[in-house]
mmCIF file of C-alpha atoms and ligand atoms in Angstrom:
data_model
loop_
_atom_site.group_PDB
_atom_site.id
_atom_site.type_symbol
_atom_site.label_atom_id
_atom_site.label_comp_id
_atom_site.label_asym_id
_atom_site.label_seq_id
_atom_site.Cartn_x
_atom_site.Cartn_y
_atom_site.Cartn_z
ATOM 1 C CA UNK A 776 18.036 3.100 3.076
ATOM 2 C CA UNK A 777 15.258 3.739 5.227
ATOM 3 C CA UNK A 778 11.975 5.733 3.623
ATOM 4 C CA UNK A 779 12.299 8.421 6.664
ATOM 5 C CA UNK A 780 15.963 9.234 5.272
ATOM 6 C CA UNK A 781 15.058 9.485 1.917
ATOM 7 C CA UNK A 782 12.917 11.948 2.628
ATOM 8 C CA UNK A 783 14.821 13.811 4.717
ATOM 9 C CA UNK A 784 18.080 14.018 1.755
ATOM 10 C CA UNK A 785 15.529 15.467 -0.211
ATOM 11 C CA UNK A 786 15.335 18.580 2.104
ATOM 12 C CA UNK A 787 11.833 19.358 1.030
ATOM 13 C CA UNK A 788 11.911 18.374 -2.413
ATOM 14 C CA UNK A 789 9.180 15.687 -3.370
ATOM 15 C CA UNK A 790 9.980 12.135 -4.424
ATOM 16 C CA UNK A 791 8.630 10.023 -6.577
ATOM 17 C CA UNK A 792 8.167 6.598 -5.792
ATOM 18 C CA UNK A 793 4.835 3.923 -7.036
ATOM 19 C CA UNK A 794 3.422 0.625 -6.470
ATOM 20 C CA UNK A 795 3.381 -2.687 -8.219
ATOM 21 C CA UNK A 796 1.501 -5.955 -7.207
ATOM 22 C CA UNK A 797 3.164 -9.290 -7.524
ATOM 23 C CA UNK A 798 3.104 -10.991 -10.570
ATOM 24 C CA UNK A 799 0.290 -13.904 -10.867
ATOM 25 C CA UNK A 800 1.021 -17.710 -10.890
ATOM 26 C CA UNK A 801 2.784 -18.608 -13.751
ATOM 27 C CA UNK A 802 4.154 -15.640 -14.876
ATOM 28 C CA UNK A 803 7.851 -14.692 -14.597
ATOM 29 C CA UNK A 804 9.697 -11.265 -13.415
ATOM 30 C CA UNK A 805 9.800 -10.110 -16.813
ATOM 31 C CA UNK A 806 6.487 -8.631 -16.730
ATOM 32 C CA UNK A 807 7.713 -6.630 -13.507
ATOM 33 C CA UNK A 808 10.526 -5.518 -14.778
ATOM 34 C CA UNK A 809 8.094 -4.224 -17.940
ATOM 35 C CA UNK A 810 6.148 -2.175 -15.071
ATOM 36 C CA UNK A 811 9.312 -0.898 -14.171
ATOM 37 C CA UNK A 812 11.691 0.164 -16.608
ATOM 38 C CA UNK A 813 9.538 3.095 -17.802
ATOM 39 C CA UNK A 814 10.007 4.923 -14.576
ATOM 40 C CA UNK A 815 13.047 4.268 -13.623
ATOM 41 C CA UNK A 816 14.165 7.667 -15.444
ATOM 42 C CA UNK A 817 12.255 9.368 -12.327
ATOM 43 C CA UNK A 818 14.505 8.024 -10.197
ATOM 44 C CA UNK A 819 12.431 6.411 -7.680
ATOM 45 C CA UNK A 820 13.876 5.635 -4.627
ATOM 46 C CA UNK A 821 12.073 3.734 -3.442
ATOM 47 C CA UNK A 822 9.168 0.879 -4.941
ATOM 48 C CA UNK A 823 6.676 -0.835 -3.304
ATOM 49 C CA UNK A 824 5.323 -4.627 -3.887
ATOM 50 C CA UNK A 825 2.136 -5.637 -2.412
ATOM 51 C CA UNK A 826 0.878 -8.646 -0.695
ATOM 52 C CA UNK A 827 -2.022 -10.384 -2.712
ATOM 53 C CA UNK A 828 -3.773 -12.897 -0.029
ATOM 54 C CA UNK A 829 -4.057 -16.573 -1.312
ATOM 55 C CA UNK A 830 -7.450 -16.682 -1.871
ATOM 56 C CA UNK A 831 -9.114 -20.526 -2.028
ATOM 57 C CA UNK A 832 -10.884 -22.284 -5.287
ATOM 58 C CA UNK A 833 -13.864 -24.135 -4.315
ATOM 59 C CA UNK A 834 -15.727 -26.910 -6.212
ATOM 60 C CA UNK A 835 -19.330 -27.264 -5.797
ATOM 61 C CA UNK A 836 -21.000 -30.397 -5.102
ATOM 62 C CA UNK A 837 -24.244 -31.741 -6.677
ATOM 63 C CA UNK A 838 -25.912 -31.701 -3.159
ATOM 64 C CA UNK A 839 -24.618 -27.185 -3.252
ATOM 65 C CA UNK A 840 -21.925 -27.770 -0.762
ATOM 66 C CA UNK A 841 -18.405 -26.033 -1.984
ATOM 67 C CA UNK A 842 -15.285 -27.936 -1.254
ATOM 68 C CA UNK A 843 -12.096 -26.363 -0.776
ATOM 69 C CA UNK A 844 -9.753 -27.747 -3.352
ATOM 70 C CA UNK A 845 -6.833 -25.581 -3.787
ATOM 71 C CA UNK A 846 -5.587 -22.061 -3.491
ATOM 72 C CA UNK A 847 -4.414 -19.575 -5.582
ATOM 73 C CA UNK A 848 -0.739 -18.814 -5.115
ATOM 74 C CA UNK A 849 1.337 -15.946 -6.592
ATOM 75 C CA UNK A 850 4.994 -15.501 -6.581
ATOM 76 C CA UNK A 851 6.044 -14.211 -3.282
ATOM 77 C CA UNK A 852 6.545 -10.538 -2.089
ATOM 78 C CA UNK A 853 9.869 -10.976 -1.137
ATOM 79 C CA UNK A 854 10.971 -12.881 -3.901
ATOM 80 C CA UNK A 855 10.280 -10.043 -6.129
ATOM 81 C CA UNK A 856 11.273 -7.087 -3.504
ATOM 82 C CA UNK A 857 15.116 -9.058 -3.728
ATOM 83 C CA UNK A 858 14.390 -9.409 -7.966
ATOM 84 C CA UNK A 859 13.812 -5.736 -7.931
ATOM 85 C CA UNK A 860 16.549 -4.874 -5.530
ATOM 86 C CA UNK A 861 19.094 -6.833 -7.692
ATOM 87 C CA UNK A 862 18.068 -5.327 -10.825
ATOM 88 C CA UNK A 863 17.769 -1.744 -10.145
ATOM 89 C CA UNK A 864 19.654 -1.433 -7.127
ATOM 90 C CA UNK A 865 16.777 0.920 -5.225
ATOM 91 C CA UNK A 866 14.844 0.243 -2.054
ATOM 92 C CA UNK A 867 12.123 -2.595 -2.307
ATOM 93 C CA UNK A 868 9.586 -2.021 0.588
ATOM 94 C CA UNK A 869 7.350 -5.104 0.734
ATOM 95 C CA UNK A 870 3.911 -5.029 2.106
ATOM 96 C CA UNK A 871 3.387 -7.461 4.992
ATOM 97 C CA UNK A 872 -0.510 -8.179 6.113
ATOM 98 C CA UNK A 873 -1.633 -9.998 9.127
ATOM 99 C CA UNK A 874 -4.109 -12.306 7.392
ATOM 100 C CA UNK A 875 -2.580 -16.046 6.479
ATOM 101 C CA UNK A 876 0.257 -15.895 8.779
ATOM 102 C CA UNK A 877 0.622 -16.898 11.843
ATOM 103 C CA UNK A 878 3.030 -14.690 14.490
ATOM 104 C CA UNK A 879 5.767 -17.469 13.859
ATOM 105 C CA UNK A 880 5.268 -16.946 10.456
ATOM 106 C CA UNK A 881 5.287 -13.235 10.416
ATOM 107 C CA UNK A 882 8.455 -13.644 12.331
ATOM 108 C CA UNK A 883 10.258 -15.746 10.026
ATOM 109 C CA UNK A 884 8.981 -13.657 7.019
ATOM 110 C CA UNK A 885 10.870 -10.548 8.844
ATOM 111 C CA UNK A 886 13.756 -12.426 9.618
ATOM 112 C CA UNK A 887 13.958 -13.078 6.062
ATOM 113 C CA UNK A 888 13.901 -9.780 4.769
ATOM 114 C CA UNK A 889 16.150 -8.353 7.160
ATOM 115 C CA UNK A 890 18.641 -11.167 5.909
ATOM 116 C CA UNK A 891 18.114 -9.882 2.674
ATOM 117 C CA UNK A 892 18.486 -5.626 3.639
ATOM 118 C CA UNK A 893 15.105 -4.775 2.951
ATOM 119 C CA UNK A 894 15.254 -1.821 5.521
ATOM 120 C CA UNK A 895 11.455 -0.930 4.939
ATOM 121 C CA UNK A 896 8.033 -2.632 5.422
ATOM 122 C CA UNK A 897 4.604 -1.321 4.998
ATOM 123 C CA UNK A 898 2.301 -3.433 7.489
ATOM 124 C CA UNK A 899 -1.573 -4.221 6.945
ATOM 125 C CA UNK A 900 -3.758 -5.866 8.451
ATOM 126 C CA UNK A 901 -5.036 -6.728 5.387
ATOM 127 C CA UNK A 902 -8.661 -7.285 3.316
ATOM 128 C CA UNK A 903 -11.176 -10.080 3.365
ATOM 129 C CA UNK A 904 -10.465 -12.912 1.610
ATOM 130 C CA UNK A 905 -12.900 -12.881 -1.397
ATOM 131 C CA UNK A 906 -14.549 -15.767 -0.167
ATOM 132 C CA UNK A 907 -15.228 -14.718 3.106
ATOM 133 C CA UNK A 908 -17.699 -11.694 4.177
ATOM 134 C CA UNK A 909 -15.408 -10.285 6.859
ATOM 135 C CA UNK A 910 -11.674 -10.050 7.662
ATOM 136 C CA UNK A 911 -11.102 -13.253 9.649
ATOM 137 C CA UNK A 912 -7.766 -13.264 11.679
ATOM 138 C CA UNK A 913 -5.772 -16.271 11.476
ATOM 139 C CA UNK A 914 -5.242 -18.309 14.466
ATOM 140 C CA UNK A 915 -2.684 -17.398 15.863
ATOM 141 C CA UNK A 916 -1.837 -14.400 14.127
ATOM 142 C CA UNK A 917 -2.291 -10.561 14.273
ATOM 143 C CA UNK A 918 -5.986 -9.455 14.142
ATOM 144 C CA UNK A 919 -4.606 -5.567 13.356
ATOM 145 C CA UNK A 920 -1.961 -3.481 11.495
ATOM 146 C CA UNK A 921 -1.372 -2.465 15.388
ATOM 147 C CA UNK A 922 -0.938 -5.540 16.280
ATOM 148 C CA UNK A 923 1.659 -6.608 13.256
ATOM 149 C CA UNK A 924 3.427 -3.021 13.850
ATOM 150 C CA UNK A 925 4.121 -3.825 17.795
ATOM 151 C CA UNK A 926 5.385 -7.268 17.012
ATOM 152 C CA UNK A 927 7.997 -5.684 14.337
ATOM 153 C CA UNK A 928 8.388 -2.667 17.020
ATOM 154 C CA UNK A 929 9.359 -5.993 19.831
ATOM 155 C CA UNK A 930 12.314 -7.400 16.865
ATOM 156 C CA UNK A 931 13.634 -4.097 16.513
ATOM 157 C CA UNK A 932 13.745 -4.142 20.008
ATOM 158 C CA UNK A 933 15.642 -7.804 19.954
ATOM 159 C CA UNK A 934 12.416 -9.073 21.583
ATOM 160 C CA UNK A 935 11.505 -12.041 19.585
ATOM 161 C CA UNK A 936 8.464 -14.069 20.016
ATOM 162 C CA UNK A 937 10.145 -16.914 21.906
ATOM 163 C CA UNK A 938 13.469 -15.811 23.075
ATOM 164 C CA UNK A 939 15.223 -12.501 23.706
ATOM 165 C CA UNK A 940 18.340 -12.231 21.340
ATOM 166 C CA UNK A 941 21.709 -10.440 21.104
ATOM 167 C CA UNK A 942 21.392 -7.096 20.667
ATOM 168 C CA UNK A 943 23.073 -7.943 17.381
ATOM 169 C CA UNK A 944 20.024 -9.730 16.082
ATOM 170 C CA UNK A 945 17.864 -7.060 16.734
ATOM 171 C CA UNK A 946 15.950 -6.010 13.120
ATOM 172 C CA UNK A 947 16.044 -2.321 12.315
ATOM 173 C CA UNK A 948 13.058 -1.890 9.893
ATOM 174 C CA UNK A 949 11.528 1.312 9.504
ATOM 175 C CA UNK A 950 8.007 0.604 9.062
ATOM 176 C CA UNK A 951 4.729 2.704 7.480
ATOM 177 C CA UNK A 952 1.525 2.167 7.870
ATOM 178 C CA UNK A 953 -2.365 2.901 5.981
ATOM 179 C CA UNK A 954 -4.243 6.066 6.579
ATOM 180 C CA UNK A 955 -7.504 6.927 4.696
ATOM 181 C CA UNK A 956 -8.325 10.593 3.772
ATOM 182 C CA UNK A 957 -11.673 9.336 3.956
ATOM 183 C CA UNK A 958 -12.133 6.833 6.531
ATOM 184 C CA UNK A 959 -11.557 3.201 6.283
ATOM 185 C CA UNK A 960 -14.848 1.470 5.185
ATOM 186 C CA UNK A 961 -15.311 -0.085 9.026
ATOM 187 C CA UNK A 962 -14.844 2.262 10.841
ATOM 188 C CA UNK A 963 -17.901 3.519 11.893
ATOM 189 C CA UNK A 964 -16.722 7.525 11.281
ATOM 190 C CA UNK A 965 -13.761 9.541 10.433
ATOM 191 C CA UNK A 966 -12.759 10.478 14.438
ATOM 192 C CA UNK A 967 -12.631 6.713 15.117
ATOM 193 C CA UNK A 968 -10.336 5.850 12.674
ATOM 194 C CA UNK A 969 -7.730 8.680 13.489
ATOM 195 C CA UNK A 970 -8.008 7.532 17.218
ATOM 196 C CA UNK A 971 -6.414 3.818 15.434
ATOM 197 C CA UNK A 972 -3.902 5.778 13.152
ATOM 198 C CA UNK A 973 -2.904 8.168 15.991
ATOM 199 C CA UNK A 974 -2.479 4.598 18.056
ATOM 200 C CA UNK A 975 -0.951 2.780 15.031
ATOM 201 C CA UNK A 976 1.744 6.328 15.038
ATOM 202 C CA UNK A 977 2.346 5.922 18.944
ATOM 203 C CA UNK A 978 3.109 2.275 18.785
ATOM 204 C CA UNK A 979 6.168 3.127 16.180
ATOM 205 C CA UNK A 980 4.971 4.025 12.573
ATOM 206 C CA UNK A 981 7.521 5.893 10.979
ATOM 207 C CA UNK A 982 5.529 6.855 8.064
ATOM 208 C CA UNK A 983 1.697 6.568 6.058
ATOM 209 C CA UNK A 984 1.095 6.078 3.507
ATOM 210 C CA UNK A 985 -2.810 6.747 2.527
ATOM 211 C CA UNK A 986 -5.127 5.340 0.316
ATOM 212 C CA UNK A 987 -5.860 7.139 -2.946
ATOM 213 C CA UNK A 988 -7.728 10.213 -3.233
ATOM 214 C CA UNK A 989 -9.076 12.654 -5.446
ATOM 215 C CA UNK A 990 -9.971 15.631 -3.520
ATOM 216 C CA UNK A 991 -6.877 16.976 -2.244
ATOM 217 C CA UNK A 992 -8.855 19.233 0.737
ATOM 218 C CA UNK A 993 -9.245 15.057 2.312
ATOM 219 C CA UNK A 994 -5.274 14.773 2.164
ATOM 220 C CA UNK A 995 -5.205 18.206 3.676
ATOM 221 C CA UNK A 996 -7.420 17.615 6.038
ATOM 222 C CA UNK A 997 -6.149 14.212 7.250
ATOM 223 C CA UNK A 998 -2.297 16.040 7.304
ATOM 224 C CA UNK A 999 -3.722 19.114 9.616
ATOM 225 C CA UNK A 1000 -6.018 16.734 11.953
ATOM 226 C CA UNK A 1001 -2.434 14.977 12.292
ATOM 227 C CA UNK A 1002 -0.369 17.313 12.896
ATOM 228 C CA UNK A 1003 -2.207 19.013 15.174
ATOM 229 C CA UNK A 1004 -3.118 15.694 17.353
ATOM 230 C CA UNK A 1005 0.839 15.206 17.498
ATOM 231 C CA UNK A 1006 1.874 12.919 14.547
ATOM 232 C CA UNK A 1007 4.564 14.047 12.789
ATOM 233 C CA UNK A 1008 5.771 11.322 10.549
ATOM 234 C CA UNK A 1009 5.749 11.840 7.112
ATOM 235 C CA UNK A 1010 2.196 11.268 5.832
ATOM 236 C CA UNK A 1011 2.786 9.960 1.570
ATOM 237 C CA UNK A 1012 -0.314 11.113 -0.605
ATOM 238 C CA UNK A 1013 -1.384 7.936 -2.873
ATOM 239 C CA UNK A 1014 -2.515 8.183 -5.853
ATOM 240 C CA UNK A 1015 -4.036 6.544 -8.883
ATOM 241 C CA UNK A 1016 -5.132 9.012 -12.356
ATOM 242 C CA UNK A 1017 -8.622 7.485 -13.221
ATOM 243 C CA UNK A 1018 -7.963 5.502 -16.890
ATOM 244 C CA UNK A 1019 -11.313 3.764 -17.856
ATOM 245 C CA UNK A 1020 -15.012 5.044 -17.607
ATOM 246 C CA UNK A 1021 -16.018 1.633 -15.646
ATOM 247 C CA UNK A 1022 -13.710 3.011 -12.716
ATOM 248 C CA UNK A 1023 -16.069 5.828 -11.770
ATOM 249 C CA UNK A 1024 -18.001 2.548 -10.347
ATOM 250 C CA UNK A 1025 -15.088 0.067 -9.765
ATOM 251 C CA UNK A 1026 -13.033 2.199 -7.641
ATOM 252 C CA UNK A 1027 -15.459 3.867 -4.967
ATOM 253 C CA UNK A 1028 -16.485 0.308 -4.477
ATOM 254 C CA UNK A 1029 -13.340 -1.345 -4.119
ATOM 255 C CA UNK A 1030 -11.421 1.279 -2.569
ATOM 256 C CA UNK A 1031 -14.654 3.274 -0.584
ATOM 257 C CA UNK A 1032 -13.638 6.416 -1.859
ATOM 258 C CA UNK A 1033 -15.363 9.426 -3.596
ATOM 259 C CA UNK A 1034 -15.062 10.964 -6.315
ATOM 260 C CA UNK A 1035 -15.239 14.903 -7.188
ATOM 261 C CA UNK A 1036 -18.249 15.922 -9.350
ATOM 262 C CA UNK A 1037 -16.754 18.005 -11.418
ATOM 263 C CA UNK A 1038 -14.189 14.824 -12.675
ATOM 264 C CA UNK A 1039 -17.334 12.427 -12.704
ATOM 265 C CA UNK A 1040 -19.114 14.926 -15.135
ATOM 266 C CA UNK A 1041 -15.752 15.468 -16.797
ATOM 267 C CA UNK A 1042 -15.238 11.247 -17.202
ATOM 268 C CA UNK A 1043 -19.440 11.132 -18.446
ATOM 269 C CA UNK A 1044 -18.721 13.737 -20.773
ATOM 270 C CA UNK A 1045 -16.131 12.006 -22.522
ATOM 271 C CA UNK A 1046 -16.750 10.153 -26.309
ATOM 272 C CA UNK A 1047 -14.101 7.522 -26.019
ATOM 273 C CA UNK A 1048 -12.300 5.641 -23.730
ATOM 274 C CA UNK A 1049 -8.657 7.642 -24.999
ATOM 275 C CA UNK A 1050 -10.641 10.703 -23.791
ATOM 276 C CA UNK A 1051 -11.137 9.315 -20.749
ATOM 277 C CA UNK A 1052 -7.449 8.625 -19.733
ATOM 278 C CA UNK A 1053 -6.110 12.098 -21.003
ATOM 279 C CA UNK A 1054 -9.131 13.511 -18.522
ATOM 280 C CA UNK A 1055 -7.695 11.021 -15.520
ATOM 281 C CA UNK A 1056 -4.433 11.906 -16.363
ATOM 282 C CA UNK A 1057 -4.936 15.860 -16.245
ATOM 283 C CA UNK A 1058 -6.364 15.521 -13.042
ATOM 284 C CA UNK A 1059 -3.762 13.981 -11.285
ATOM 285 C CA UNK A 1060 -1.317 16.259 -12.959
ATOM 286 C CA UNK A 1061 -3.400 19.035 -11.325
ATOM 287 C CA UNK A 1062 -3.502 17.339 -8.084
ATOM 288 C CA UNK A 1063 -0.007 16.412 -8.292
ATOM 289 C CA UNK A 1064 1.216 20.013 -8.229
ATOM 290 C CA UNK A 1065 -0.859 21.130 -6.038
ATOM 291 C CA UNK A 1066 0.746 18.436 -3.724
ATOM 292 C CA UNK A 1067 3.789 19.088 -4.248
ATOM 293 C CA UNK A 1068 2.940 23.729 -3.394
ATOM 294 C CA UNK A 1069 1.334 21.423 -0.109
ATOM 295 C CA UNK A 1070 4.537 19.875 0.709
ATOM 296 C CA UNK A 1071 3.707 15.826 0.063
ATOM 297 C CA UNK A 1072 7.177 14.160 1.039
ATOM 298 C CA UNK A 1073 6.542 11.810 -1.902
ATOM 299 C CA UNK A 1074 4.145 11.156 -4.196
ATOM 300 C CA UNK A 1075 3.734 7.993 -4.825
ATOM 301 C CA UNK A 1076 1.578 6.146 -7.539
ATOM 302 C CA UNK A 1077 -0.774 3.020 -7.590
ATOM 303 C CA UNK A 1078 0.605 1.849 -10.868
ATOM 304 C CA UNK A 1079 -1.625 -1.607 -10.833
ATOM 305 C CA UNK A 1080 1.214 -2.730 -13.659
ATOM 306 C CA UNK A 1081 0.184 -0.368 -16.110
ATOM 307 C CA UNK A 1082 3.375 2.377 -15.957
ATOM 308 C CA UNK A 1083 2.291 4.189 -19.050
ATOM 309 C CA UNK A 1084 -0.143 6.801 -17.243
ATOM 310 C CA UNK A 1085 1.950 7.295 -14.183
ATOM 311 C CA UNK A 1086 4.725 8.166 -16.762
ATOM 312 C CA UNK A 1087 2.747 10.992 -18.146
ATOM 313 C CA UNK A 1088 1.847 12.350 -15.105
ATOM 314 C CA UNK A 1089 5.323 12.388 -13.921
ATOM 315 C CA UNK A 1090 6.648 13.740 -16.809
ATOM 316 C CA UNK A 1091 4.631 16.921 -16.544
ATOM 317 C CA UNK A 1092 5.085 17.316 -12.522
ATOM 318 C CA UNK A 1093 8.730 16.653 -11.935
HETATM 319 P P1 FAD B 1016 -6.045 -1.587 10.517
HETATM 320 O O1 FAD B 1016 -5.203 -0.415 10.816
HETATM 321 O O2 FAD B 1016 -5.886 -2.792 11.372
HETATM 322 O O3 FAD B 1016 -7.558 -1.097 10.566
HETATM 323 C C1 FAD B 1016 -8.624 -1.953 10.119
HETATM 324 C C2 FAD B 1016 -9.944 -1.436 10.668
HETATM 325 O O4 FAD B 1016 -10.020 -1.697 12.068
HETATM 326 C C3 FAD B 1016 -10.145 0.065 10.556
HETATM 327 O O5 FAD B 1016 -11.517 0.295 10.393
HETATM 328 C C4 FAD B 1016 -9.667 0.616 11.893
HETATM 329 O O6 FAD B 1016 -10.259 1.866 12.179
HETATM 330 C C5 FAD B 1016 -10.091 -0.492 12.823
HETATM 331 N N1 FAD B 1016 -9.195 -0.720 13.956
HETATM 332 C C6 FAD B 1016 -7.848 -0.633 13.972
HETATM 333 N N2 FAD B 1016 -7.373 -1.002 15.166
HETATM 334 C C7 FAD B 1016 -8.438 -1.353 15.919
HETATM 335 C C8 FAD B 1016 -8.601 -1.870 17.231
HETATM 336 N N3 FAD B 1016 -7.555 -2.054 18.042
HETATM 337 N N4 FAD B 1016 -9.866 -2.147 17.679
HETATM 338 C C9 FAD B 1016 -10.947 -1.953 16.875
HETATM 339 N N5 FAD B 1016 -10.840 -1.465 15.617
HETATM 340 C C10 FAD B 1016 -9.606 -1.187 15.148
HETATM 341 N N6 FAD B 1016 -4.201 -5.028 1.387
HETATM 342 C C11 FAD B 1016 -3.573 -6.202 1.091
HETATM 343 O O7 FAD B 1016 -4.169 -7.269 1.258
HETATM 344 N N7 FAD B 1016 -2.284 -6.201 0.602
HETATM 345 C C12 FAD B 1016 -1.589 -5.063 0.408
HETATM 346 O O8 FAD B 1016 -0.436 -5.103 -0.035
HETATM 347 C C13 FAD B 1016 -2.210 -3.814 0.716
HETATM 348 N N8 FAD B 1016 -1.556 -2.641 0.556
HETATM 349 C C14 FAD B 1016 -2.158 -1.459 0.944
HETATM 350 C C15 FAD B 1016 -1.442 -0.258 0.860
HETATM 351 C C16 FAD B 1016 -2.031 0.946 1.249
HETATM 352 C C17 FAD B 1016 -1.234 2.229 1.168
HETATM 353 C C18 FAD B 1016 -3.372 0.958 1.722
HETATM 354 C C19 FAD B 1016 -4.027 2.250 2.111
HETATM 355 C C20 FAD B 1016 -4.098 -0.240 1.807
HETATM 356 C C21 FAD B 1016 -3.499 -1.452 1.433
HETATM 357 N N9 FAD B 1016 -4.172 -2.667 1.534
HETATM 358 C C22 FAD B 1016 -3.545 -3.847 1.221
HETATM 359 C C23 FAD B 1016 -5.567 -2.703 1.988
HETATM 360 C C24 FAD B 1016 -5.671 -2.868 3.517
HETATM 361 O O9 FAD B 1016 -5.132 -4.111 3.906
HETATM 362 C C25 FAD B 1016 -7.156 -2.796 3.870
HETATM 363 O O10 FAD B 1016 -7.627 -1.490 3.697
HETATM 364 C C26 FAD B 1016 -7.549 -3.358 5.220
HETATM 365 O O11 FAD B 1016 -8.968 -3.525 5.228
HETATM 366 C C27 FAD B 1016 -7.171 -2.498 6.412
HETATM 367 O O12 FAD B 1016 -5.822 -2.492 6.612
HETATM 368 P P2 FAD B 1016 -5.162 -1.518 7.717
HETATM 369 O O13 FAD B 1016 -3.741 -1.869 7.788
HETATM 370 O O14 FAD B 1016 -5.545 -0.127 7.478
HETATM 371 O O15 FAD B 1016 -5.919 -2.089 9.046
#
């Protein structure tokens, strides 16, 4: 079922719903299924599986050069969006990103997961491959989540890239998109990265979902600068409780996010790294409700494979 009619069964009552990355190279679905089963007592209805980028290993030569000599490969996204399906019979919504795929590529990747009823994508554009400085678009691919989003916006249409088909061929994905309470890191300020959501929404983005946050006022904000510039899909809070001390550095710099004093002081304050979690965790409960008195559609958790906090959280909100 589509994320947009979720929602809208629910008649105003949040969902619950997290994220889980695919598994790395040589491991099997088992550990997924470990991420999983804890939750599924919430009854999400839908789960989400990102797409981890191949990212090259390089061996360096006596005279410094680096040669490429193989990449890292995980198990695909789709394999374990139809594994998850199977198993727990809920929505899988894959994560599709531009970089490392060509259009053909892209199209064939849809093509597959409309064969197999995934009725949901979330498309990216993407990060930089560690090894390079900069997001650098594939030949021949999609340079933006715009860009991705129009070409799955053509097959739902029945316009594919090289032929116009039936219209019994046409795709029907519904399809979210990224928005960042607090800008994306390239964008140069917080107005010119709305004026790409806003253009990201009028291409055919049914949903956002938005980067985590720990200030709800910047998930407020980002909702009422929406709604009052005309978007009105259904804008999903993400979130992530803060579980280790070292994350008060990690995620700002990953993610390019702040965080609150008054939880910094709260994490600095703490004498062990247990203290720490129950801290993270109690401030995403608190942010959590006060979601939900705001009216999130879902809230839906980064669980990075570890279910145990997001269970916790849960537990206390729903
Ligand atoms: P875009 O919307 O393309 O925006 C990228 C940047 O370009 C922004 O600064 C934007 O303001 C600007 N921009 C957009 N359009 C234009 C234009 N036409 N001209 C000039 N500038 C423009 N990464 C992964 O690799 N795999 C994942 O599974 C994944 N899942 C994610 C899930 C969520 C909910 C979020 C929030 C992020 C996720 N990411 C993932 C990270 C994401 O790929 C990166 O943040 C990436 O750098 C930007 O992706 P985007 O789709 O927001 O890009």
């Amino acid at each position: 079922m589509k994320i947009v009619d979720h929602i809208s069964n629910a008649k105003g009552k949040p969902l619950f719903s997290f994220e889980l990355l695919p598994p790395i190279k040589g491991q099997s679905i088992k550990g997924i299924f470990d991420a999983i089963d804890p939750l599924m007592e919430f009854n999400p209805p839908f789960i989400d599986v990102t797409y981890l980028r191949e990212d090259y290993i390089y061996k360096q030569h006596a005279n410094g050069l680096l040669e490429k000599i193989a990449y890292r490969k995980r198990p695909s996204t789709v394999a374990t969006c139809a594994a998850i399906m199977n198993k727990y019979n809920v929505d899988a919504v894959p994560h599709l990103i531009c970089g490392g795929f060509t259009k053909d590529e892209t199209e064939n990747a849809l093509i597959d997961l409309q064969f197999l009823g995934i009725d949901n994508v979330l498309v990216l554009r993407g990060d930089a491959r560690k090894s390079d400085n900069s997001f650098i678009p594939t030949p021949d691919g999609h340079a933006y989540a715009s860009e991705l989003l129009q070409h799955v916006v053509d097959m739902n249409n029945g316009r594919y890239l090289h032929d116009y088909m039936e219209d019994a061929a046409k795709t029907d994905f519904c399809i979210g998109v990224a928005g960042y309470p607090e800008k994306h890191y390239e964008s140069p300020n917080l107005d010119t990265d709305f004026k790409y959501l806003k253009h990201k929404v009028d291409t055919g983005a049914d949903f956002i979902v938005t980067q985590m946050f720990f200030d709800n006022k910047k998930y407020k904000a980002l909702v009422d600068k929406c709604r009052a510039n005309g978007i009105n899909v259904p804008i999903i809070p993400g979130l992530k409780p803060i579980t280790s001390s070292k994350q008060l550095v990690s995620l700002p710099k990953i993610f390019h996010l702040d965080i609150p004093m008054e939880l910094s002081e709260a994490i600095q304050a703490c004498k062990s790294e247990k203290d720490v979690k129950e801290v993270g965790i109690e401030w995403m409960i608190h942010q959590c409700q006060e979601l939900k008195e705001m009216g999130a559609p879902v809230l839906h958790f980064y669980t990075m494979g570890n279910p145990e906090p997001t269970k916790k959280i849960v537990q206390a909100v729903f």
